[in-house]
Amino acid sequence: MTLDRNATHDASSSASHHMWGGRFGTRPDEALAALNDSLPIDRRLWMQDIRGSKAWVTALHEASVLDPDERTALHEGLDRVGERLAAGGEIDATDEDIHTLVERLLYEEVGDVAGKLHTGRSRNDQVVTDLRLWCLDAIEALDEQVAALGMALVRQGRDGVDMLLPGYTHGQQAQPVRWAYVMAAHAWPLLRDRERLGEIVGRVAVLPLGSGALAGSGVAVDRERLCELLGFRAISQNALDATGDRDFVAEMLFAATLLATHVSRLGGELVTYSSTEYGFVRLSDAFSTGSSLLPQKRNPDVFELARAKASRTLGDLVAMLGTMRGLPAGYSKDLQEDKTLLFDAVDTMLVTLPAVRGAVATMEPVPDRMRSALRDTLLATDVADELVNVGIPFREAHGLTGRLVREAEALGVPLREVPSEHTKQIHEGLPDILEGLGSFEDSVERRRTVGGTSKASVEAQLDALEQFFSN
Amino acid sequence: MTLDRNATHDASSSASHHMWGGRFGTRPDEALAALNDSLPIDRRLWMQDIRGSKAWVTALHEASVLDPDERTALHEGLDRVGERLAAGGEIDATDEDIHTLVERLLYEEVGDVAGKLHTGRSRNDQVVTDLRLWCLDAIEALDEQVAALGMALVRQGRDGVDMLLPGYTHGQQAQPVRWAYVMAAHAWPLLRDRERLGEIVGRVAVLPLGSGALAGSGVAVDRERLCELLGFRAISQNALDATGDRDFVAEMLFAATLLATHVSRLGGELVTYSSTEYGFVRLSDAFSTGSSLLPQKRNPDVFELARAKASRTLGDLVAMLGTMRGLPAGYSKDLQEDKTLLFDAVDTMLVTLPAVRGAVATMEPVPDRMRSALRDTLLATDVADELVNVGIPFREAHGLTGRLVREAEALGVPLREVPSEHTKQIHEGLPDILEGLGSFEDSVERRRTVGGTSKASVEAQLDALEQFFSN
Amino acid sequence: MTLDRNATHDASSSASHHMWGGRFGTRPDEALAALNDSLPIDRRLWMQDIRGSKAWVTALHEASVLDPDERTALHEGLDRVGERLAAGGEIDATDEDIHTLVERLLYEEVGDVAGKLHTGRSRNDQVVTDLRLWCLDAIEALDEQVAALGMALVRQGRDGVDMLLPGYTHGQQAQPVRWAYVMAAHAWPLLRDRERLGEIVGRVAVLPLGSGALAGSGVAVDRERLCELLGFRAISQNALDATGDRDFVAEMLFAATLLATHVSRLGGELVTYSSTEYGFVRLSDAFSTGSSLLPQKRNPDVFELARAKASRTLGDLVAMLGTMRGLPAGYSKDLQEDKTLLFDAVDTMLVTLPAVRGAVATMEPVPDRMRSALRDTLLATDVADELVNVGIPFREAHGLTGRLVREAEALGVPLREVPSEHTKQIHEGLPDILEGLGSFEDSVERRRTVGGTSKASVEAQLDALEQFFSN
Amino acid sequence: MTLDRNATHDASSSASHHMWGGRFGTRPDEALAALNDSLPIDRRLWMQDIRGSKAWVTALHEASVLDPDERTALHEGLDRVGERLAAGGEIDATDEDIHTLVERLLYEEVGDVAGKLHTGRSRNDQVVTDLRLWCLDAIEALDEQVAALGMALVRQGRDGVDMLLPGYTHGQQAQPVRWAYVMAAHAWPLLRDRERLGEIVGRVAVLPLGSGALAGSGVAVDRERLCELLGFRAISQNALDATGDRDFVAEMLFAATLLATHVSRLGGELVTYSSTEYGFVRLSDAFSTGSSLLPQKRNPDVFELARAKASRTLGDLVAMLGTMRGLPAGYSKDLQEDKTLLFDAVDTMLVTLPAVRGAVATMEPVPDRMRSALRDTLLATDVADELVNVGIPFREAHGLTGRLVREAEALGVPLREVPSEHTKQIHEGLPDILEGLGSFEDSVERRRTVGGTSKASVEAQLDALEQFFSN
C-alpha cells in the first residue's frame, strides 16, 4: 500500500487529557480518534480560543464564580499557554482538539484551578465563538485583498483609457470599446464583493458564548459584557440555534465563491487575451511560467488557476450546505466539517488574490494588437443607427445592415469597401452613410449613456472605483 | 423510443419573425432551435417585458427618438399585447423568446412602428432588466411566506411554553428544554433569511436598461428616468458588467438555498418527532399522507419533502455558479441557463413554504409523550453544577458525575435512585445533592442567561419574534 | 404578485380517487397537494407504468391470486388505459401521481376488479420499477446520440488529416498538430462515455418489483418470471434496499454529467476557434445565431450552450446525491425528487447532443487561418531535440533553446531568423540546427509514438473511432 | 492579522532548480509561487514518480537514447532519491513540484546525466501517469475497507437473524422486519460499490506516458513496453486527450461519493437507533464520545461524521467536474486542482471506513427495545391481506383496514383489541381475522419472495454477502 498518507494522527501517543470520559470504561479506539480528532485542523484557532477563554474567565469572575486570585492565575496561565503555542509548542500534540490542548496546557501551567475554566461553558458555544472571531479576521483580510486587486485593475485602466480593442459578446467581436472599460467591467463586481463582505459582518459578529451546550449557561454570566470584551456586535438570542447555527459559515463560503467567480472571469478573459492569436496583453516574466518540455512556452498559469479556484470554493460551499441539510437544531457532530471547508476556501482566496493582483499590476497591454484586431464589422450597429437617423425603423435598419454584412463577406472586403453599386441596392442612403462612418473612436464616443464606453463615462468610472478601493 | 418527452418545441411551425437573420442565408436548424429557443421558459417574464418596454418607449420619446404619436401607438399596442398574453394567448407560440414574441405581436397590433421599439436597446440589457424586475417580485413573495412560517412557529411556541421535552445534541438527550424553545430555535434562522433577502434587494434593484449590447446605448436616453419609471434603486455603471452580470441570480439562489436549508432542518426534526418512538407531535389529517400498501401509515411527506428541497435548490445554485465560472465579461449565451434555475428554486420554495407552514400550524404537540421521554440523566449537568457549588472545579465535577452515570447504568436505575452508599464513594456530597436535585422545571429555570431555555427568556424570544414576523 | 407561475396544480379539482385515505378524517390540504403531488412530473412514466402493471397482473395470475378472467380483464383494461393516455387523454388530471391516475382510469375501464391490481404491490416497488425501465430506454437514446456526435467528429477529422494548426496547452501555442488530431481528441472521451453507459446498464436492469413496501411482497409471485417479462437482467436481493435505492439514478446523472463535460470542452474549444482572432472554423448559417442589436453578429450559441449544460447536469447530480445523504434504508419521500432531476439531465443531453452534432457536421474548417497561425516558436521542442541529438542532455538543451527564444523575442524575429552570430553564442551547433529545422509537417511527423499527431497515428485513430461509433 | 495560516511556502528559500526558465529574465514572483507550486500536495506521489521515471529510463535505453551506463546510473540514482524521500528527506523542500524535486535530487546523486531523464517526456504525461498509478493503489485500499465494513454488517446480521424490530418507511413504522435484514440492506449497496470500483480500474489503468506535452513523444519509445513495466492494462490513443483527460479522477470521486453516501445512510440510521427513544443499539465505549459539559452523554460522533462525509466528498466531486467544464482538450493548469480533491476524498474514506467498521463491529443490538417498539398497527397489511383472502379486492381491503386503524386510534387501543362490535361494522370477517392474526414472527415469515424479510431469505442474503465480502 503506497498511498503514503501524511499520517495526521498517531493515537498511540494520544494525550491523556480529555474533556470527558468519566462515564466510559475504555479509551476511544484509534480508528475513532483518527476520524474524530480535529486538532490538526482546528489548531489554528488557538489565538481565538485563548482570547475567548480569557473573556470567559473575566465573566466568571464578574459572576462571582472565580475569586480575584483565580481569575489572575487563569489569565496569566492562558497567556503563557498562548506564548507556548505562538512559539510552535505542542506541534505534535495529539489532543482531541484545540480546546482540549489549551486546557491541558493550562493545567500544566496553573494546576487544578484550570479545572474551573470550563464552568458553565460547553465546547458547543466555545468552538463557534472561536470560529466567528476567526471569520471576522478573515473578512478583513479578504476585503483588503479585494480592494488591492480592484486598485490594480483601476491602474491598468488609467493607462488604457485611449486604447481601443474589440468588445466581445458570445466570444465574438461586437463593438469597439476602451481597454479601461474592460478593466472597469472586472472591477465593478469586486465592489459588490466588498459590499457583501461588509453585510455579512453583521451576521458573523454575533456572540454565542454563554449558550452552554444547548439550553443556555447554568452560570449567570453577563453576556453583553462578553460581547463587549470580544468585540462582537450583538449576542445570540436562542442557545439551541446559536450552537447549531452555521449559516455564517455558509455565508462566508458563498461570498468567497462569488468573489472567486469574479476572479475566474477575469482570469478566463486574460488567458484568452494572452494567447498568440489575441495578443492583447503580455504577462511579466515574474508572473509567467514555463514548460518542462516546450522551451518557448510563456504560460498564464496564474490566470488558469484563478479560473479554477471558483470550482474549488464552490465545492466547499456545496459540502457545507450539504452537511447542514436536514440536521436538527442544536449541535450535531456533522458540523465539525465546517472548519476544514472554511479554512480551505479562505486560504484559497488569500493565496489567489495576491497572485492575480501581481499579475494584473505587472502585465503589459499591447495596444497595437488591440488596434489591429478591430474589424470594420464592429461598426455595423453604427450603420444601423445612421439608417435609423434617416427615418428607418430600427428593426428594418438592422435587417438592411445584416444584408450589407453578408455582401461584404461574400465579396471578402471590409464593410466600408463594399462598392456603392452594391450598397445602393440594399438602401439608397447607404453609400453616404458608409462614407461618413467615422473612426472607431467616433463609434466609441457614441456610447455616452451612463455606463457606456465613451471616454467621459470611463473616466468617471475609474474615479468612482479608485475612491471606492482606497477605503 | 418511449421516453415521451413533452415536446417543448416544434420548429416546423416556428414563427417567421426573428430579431435577427439579415446576415444569414438560411433559417436556424430545428436541432439548434430546440436547444436555443427559450420561450417555454422565459414566457413567464411577459409582464416584466411589457413593463420594461413601455418605460423604454417613454425614454425614447423623451430622447426625441419617437414622436408623441409613435409613443402613444407603442404604449397602447404593448398594452394590447399584454392583454392577449394575460388571456393566455399565443400559448403555443414558437418564437425564439418572449422578447421576440412580444415584438411580433406588437407588429400585429401597430404595424411597422413596432420596428422602432428596439432602437438603442439590445436583448442583452432587456432580458436582464426583465429578470431583475421578476426577482424583486419574487423576493417579496418569498419574504411574505417566510414571515408566515415564522409566525406559525411562534404560535406553536406560545402554546408550548410550559411543555418540557428533552433537548438534544448529537441526536442524544442532553438537557430538558421547553417546546417553545425548540420552535423558537427554528424561527430565529428565518429572521436571518428575511434580513438577507432585504439586503439582496439593494443589489437586485439596479437598472441595466440603457446598456445596449455591451458598450452602452447609442441613444442618449435618460437612464435615471428609466430607473424611476421602473422602480429600481440605482443604475448600473458599466454596460459590459451590467449585461454579463448574474451575481444577483446567484445571490437569489443562495438566499433560497439557505432558507431551504432552514426548512430542511425543521422538517428533519419534525420527521423524527412524529415517529412512533418519539411521538412528540401528531400531524393533522389534512397534512398527512398515506401508503398505497400499508393501511395504517400516517406519513410526514410534507416534512420529508421539506428536508429534500434544500438539495434541489443547492443543485440550482451549483448550476448557476458553475455556469458563470470562467466566462469573460459581457454577455455569453451560457447565461441563458439563469432563468430555468432561478424559476425552479423560487417555485420550489413558494410551494414548500405554504405546505410546511400549514403542517406546522395544524400539528399537535403531545406533551405527555414529551414529558415521559425525560430521563433523570438529563439532570447530570445540574449534579455537576452542584458539585461546583460546593467548591469542586468543574472539570473534576464533570468526571465525578460521569462516574455516577456509569454507576446508575450498571445498576440499571435512574440517577437519583443510585443508593447513597454508592454515591458517597464517588463524592461524599452526592447523596445530599441528589436528594435536593429538584424537578425538570427547576433544571430548565436554571438556564437564565439571555438565549437560555428559562420561561422568561423563552417568552422574551417569542415576543421579539412575533413582532419581527408581523412586519 | 406577478410571478405568473405556470400553475401546475389546481387542488380544487383534485380527483377523488386516492390509493390511501381510509385512516384519515379529511382530504389533503391544497398546500400539501401542491407540494406532494407528482403527476405533472411522473406522468411521462405512463408507458412504463402500464407495462409493469401488465407484468404484475401476469405474475398475480400465475400465483393464483387472479383467475384467468380477471387477468384478461385487467390486461385489456390496462391496454385501453394506455390508449387513452397515448392519445393525450387526462392531460389535466390532478391525481396524486401516475400510478393513481392509471388505477383510476382502470376502474373506469373495468370496474371493481381494478382493485385487485395492487395486491401485494406497493408504490415503493412500482415506481422504482417504472423508473428503471425508463432509464434503460434513456441509456439507449443517449448512447445513440453520443455515437452520432462521435461520428460527426470523425468525419470532420477525415477531411482535416492534412490541415495543420497550432496545438495548445495552457491556451498557448505549443506544438503543431493536425486538425484531425484535435477532432479525435474530443472523440475519444465519447468512447469512454459509451463504455460507461454500457456498464451502468448492469446495475440499472435489476428488477425491484415484488419487493412490496419494504419487507418483500406478501404474495408469492415468481420474481424471476417478472424479470423475464420486463426484460431486466437480474432481480434485487433485499426489498428494503431495493425500494430505497437510487444509486442507479445517481449513476445515470453522473454519466450524463461527464458526457456533458466532454461536450462542454468541445463547445468551449469551438467557441474559441470560431472567434475572429482564431478563425479556424466557420459555423454554418443553419447553426449560427444573430444579435437583436448588432447586425453583423454570427454567434456560436450552440457551443456556448453546450459549454453551459455541464453545469446544469452537475446541479442535478448534486441535488440527487445531496438528497440521498443520510436517509435511512427503505423509502423516504425525499426520493421523489429523483424524477425531476433525472428527466432534466437526460432531456438536456437529448436536446444538446443533436444540436452540437449538427453544428459540428456542418461547420467548415478554415485551413488558411490555421496555417497562418503557426509560429516558428512551435518548433522550439524540435530545436531542443536536435541539441539532444548532438549529445546535450535534454534539460540543458531545453535551457539553451529557451535562451534562443528570448533572443528571437528581443530581436522581434522568428526563431529561424535569429542571426547565426547570436545563435552561435548560445550553442555552436544552433546555426546548423536552425538551418535544417524543416517544415511544420516535418515536426508533426516526428511524433510517431502511438497516440501522436503523425499522419499514420491519426489515421489509425480515425479508423478505430469510426468502427467504434458505427456500432 | 491572526489567521495563522500554516505557511506552506517560503519562496525566499526556493530551490534554485527549475524545469524551465531559460526564456525568462526573472524568477517567479513569490505570490505566483505561493499559488502555483504544488509540492506540498503532490509530494506524496514521490513513489509513483520514481517508479514511472525508472520505467521511462528503461524505455529510453531500449530506444537507444541512453547507453547502458547512463541507464544504470539513472536507475541507481533514482533508487537513492527514493531512499532519501522514504526517510523523510527534503521535507521542507520548496521546489515547484514533486517532479522538480526528484530531478533536483537526481542531479545531486548522479550529476549531469540527470539532465537526460526528461528526454521526450513532459510533466503533462508524467504527472498523469503518477496519478493513475496512485489511483490504482487507492482503489485497492478502498476496496479492502469496503469489504471489511460489509463483513462487519454481515456479522451483526448473523447475530440478529431472530431479532425483530419495526421496519420503517418515511421514518414511520411500516412492517416488522429482522435486524439481520436491516444490516443486509446496508450491505448490498457496498456490493455495488465494489463492483463500481472494479469497473473503474479498466479506465484508470490506461498508460498516458509517452504522450509528451500534447502531440506525442518525439522519441520513439515503445509504449506497450512501458505499459507492461508499470502494470497498466492499455495505452492511451491520443496524446492531446491523454494529457488533458481527468475523467478517471471524476470517476474516482464519484465512486467515493456514492460509497460515502451509503455510509452516510448507515450512519444516519444508526444515529437514530442509538437514541434514547429508539434504543435499538448501544455503541461500545471504545467508539462512543462524550461531552465537555454534559457528563452523561454517550455520543455517536462516529456515525454523525459518517453521515457528514458524503457532503465532503460531493464537494470534491463538484470542484473537479466544475474545473473540467469548458476547458479545451490538452493540458490546462486548472487541472492541477485534481490532486487536492482526489487525495481529500480518498483520505476521507480511508479514515471513515475503519471507524465505522469498528463501531458496527462492536455495537450491541438491544433486542428487548426492538421488540417493545413493535406496535400492532405493523400488522395492518396482514389484516388487509386476509381480507383479500376472503375475496375482497385489495384496494377495498386497504380502505377497510384503514378504517379499522382509525377506530383503534379513536379508542386508544391496539388493533387487535378493537371490540368486535366495532370491527364487524367495518367488515363482518374482521373479528375472525383479528383473532387469527398471529405473531410478528408470523408476519415476517409471510414475506417469502426473494429479497423478503423471511428467515430463509435473510439467511440466503447473509450467505451471499459473506461470500462476496470474503474476496
PDB file of N, CA, C and O in Angstrom, chain C residues 399-418:
ATOM      1  N   GLY C 399      17.147  24.493 -21.786  1.00  0.00           N
ATOM      2  CA  GLY C 399      17.578  25.814 -21.345  1.00  0.00           C
ATOM      3  C   GLY C 399      18.172  26.630 -22.482  1.00  0.00           C
ATOM      4  O   GLY C 399      17.897  27.825 -22.627  1.00  0.00           O
ATOM      5  N   LEU C 400      18.987  25.978 -23.296  1.00  0.00           N
ATOM      6  CA  LEU C 400      19.609  26.684 -24.427  1.00  0.00           C
ATOM      7  C   LEU C 400      18.539  27.175 -25.399  1.00  0.00           C
ATOM      8  O   LEU C 400      18.600  28.300 -25.892  1.00  0.00           O
ATOM      9  N   THR C 401      17.575  26.324 -25.650  1.00  0.00           N
ATOM     10  CA  THR C 401      16.514  26.730 -26.577  1.00  0.00           C
ATOM     11  C   THR C 401      15.706  27.877 -25.990  1.00  0.00           C
ATOM     12  O   THR C 401      15.267  28.784 -26.709  1.00  0.00           O
ATOM     13  N   GLY C 402      15.508  27.835 -24.698  1.00  0.00           N
ATOM     14  CA  GLY C 402      14.819  28.948 -24.044  1.00  0.00           C
ATOM     15  C   GLY C 402      15.565  30.254 -24.286  1.00  0.00           C
ATOM     16  O   GLY C 402      14.947  31.295 -24.560  1.00  0.00           O
ATOM     17  N   ARG C 403      16.873  30.195 -24.192  1.00  0.00           N
ATOM     18  CA  ARG C 403      17.654  31.416 -24.455  1.00  0.00           C
ATOM     19  C   ARG C 403      17.481  31.866 -25.900  1.00  0.00           C
ATOM     20  O   ARG C 403      17.386  33.068 -26.182  1.00  0.00           O
ATOM     21  N   LEU C 404      17.450  30.902 -26.806  1.00  0.00           N
ATOM     22  CA  LEU C 404      17.229  31.231 -28.215  1.00  0.00           C
ATOM     23  C   LEU C 404      15.889  31.955 -28.397  1.00  0.00           C
ATOM     24  O   LEU C 404      15.785  32.947 -29.139  1.00  0.00           O
ATOM     25  N   VAL C 405      14.850  31.455 -27.709  1.00  0.00           N
ATOM     26  CA  VAL C 405      13.528  32.079 -27.823  1.00  0.00           C
ATOM     27  C   VAL C 405      13.581  33.514 -27.309  1.00  0.00           C
ATOM     28  O   VAL C 405      13.025  34.436 -27.922  1.00  0.00           O
ATOM     29  N   ARG C 406      14.241  33.716 -26.190  1.00  0.00           N
ATOM     30  CA  ARG C 406      14.369  35.080 -25.657  1.00  0.00           C
ATOM     31  C   ARG C 406      15.043  36.004 -26.656  1.00  0.00           C
ATOM     32  O   ARG C 406      14.650  37.153 -26.833  1.00  0.00           O
ATOM     33  N   GLU C 407      16.091  35.460 -27.264  1.00  0.00           N
ATOM     34  CA  GLU C 407      16.830  36.247 -28.248  1.00  0.00           C
ATOM     35  C   GLU C 407      15.917  36.652 -29.408  1.00  0.00           C
ATOM     36  O   GLU C 407      15.899  37.805 -29.827  1.00  0.00           O
ATOM     37  N   ALA C 408      15.159  35.667 -29.887  1.00  0.00           N
ATOM     38  CA  ALA C 408      14.257  35.940 -31.008  1.00  0.00           C
ATOM     39  C   ALA C 408      13.223  36.996 -30.617  1.00  0.00           C
ATOM     40  O   ALA C 408      12.925  37.913 -31.396  1.00  0.00           O
ATOM     41  N   GLU C 409      12.716  36.866 -29.420  1.00  0.00           N
ATOM     42  CA  GLU C 409      11.735  37.853 -28.951  1.00  0.00           C
ATOM     43  C   GLU C 409      12.362  39.238 -28.855  1.00  0.00           C
ATOM     44  O   GLU C 409      11.759  40.238 -29.243  1.00  0.00           O
ATOM     45  N   ALA C 410      13.581  39.271 -28.322  1.00  0.00           N
ATOM     46  CA  ALA C 410      14.265  40.559 -28.150  1.00  0.00           C
ATOM     47  C   ALA C 410      14.509  41.219 -29.509  1.00  0.00           C
ATOM     48  O   ALA C 410      14.384  42.439 -29.665  1.00  0.00           O
ATOM     49  N   LEU C 411      14.843  40.397 -30.474  1.00  0.00           N
ATOM     50  CA  LEU C 411      15.103  40.934 -31.814  1.00  0.00           C
ATOM     51  C   LEU C 411      13.817  41.143 -32.599  1.00  0.00           C
ATOM     52  O   LEU C 411      13.821  41.796 -33.647  1.00  0.00           O
ATOM     53  N   GLY C 412      12.747  40.535 -32.131  1.00  0.00           N
ATOM     54  CA  GLY C 412      11.475  40.658 -32.847  1.00  0.00           C
ATOM     55  C   GLY C 412      11.471  39.909 -34.162  1.00  0.00           C
ATOM     56  O   GLY C 412      10.846  40.351 -35.144  1.00  0.00           O
ATOM     57  N   VAL C 413      12.141  38.781 -34.208  1.00  0.00           N
ATOM     58  CA  VAL C 413      12.180  37.984 -35.454  1.00  0.00           C
ATOM     59  C   VAL C 413      11.761  36.552 -35.147  1.00  0.00           C
ATOM     60  O   VAL C 413      11.820  36.110 -33.993  1.00  0.00           O
ATOM     61  N   PRO C 414      11.312  35.817 -36.192  1.00  0.00           N
ATOM     62  CA  PRO C 414      11.017  34.397 -35.988  1.00  0.00           C
ATOM     63  C   PRO C 414      12.273  33.643 -35.570  1.00  0.00           C
ATOM     64  O   PRO C 414      13.401  34.093 -35.841  1.00  0.00           O
ATOM     65  N   LEU C 415      12.035  32.501 -34.963  1.00  0.00           N
ATOM     66  CA  LEU C 415      13.125  31.698 -34.422  1.00  0.00           C
ATOM     67  C   LEU C 415      14.242  31.452 -35.439  1.00  0.00           C
ATOM     68  O   LEU C 415      15.433  31.583 -35.130  1.00  0.00           O
ATOM     69  N   ARG C 416      13.817  31.104 -36.620  1.00  0.00           N
ATOM     70  CA  ARG C 416      14.805  30.715 -37.636  1.00  0.00           C
ATOM     71  C   ARG C 416      15.593  31.888 -38.178  1.00  0.00           C
ATOM     72  O   ARG C 416      16.591  31.700 -38.869  1.00  0.00           O
ATOM     73  N   GLU C 417      15.113  33.082 -37.880  1.00  0.00           N
ATOM     74  CA  GLU C 417      15.791  34.248 -38.450  1.00  0.00           C
ATOM     75  C   GLU C 417      16.699  34.947 -37.458  1.00  0.00           C
ATOM     76  O   GLU C 417      17.210  36.037 -37.740  1.00  0.00           O
ATOM     77  N   VAL C 418      16.912  34.341 -36.321  1.00  0.00           N
ATOM     78  CA  VAL C 418      17.898  34.904 -35.404  1.00  0.00           C
ATOM     79  C   VAL C 418      19.277  34.708 -36.064  1.00  0.00           C
ATOM     80  O   VAL C 418      19.618  33.592 -36.451  1.00  0.00           O
TER      81      VAL C 418
END
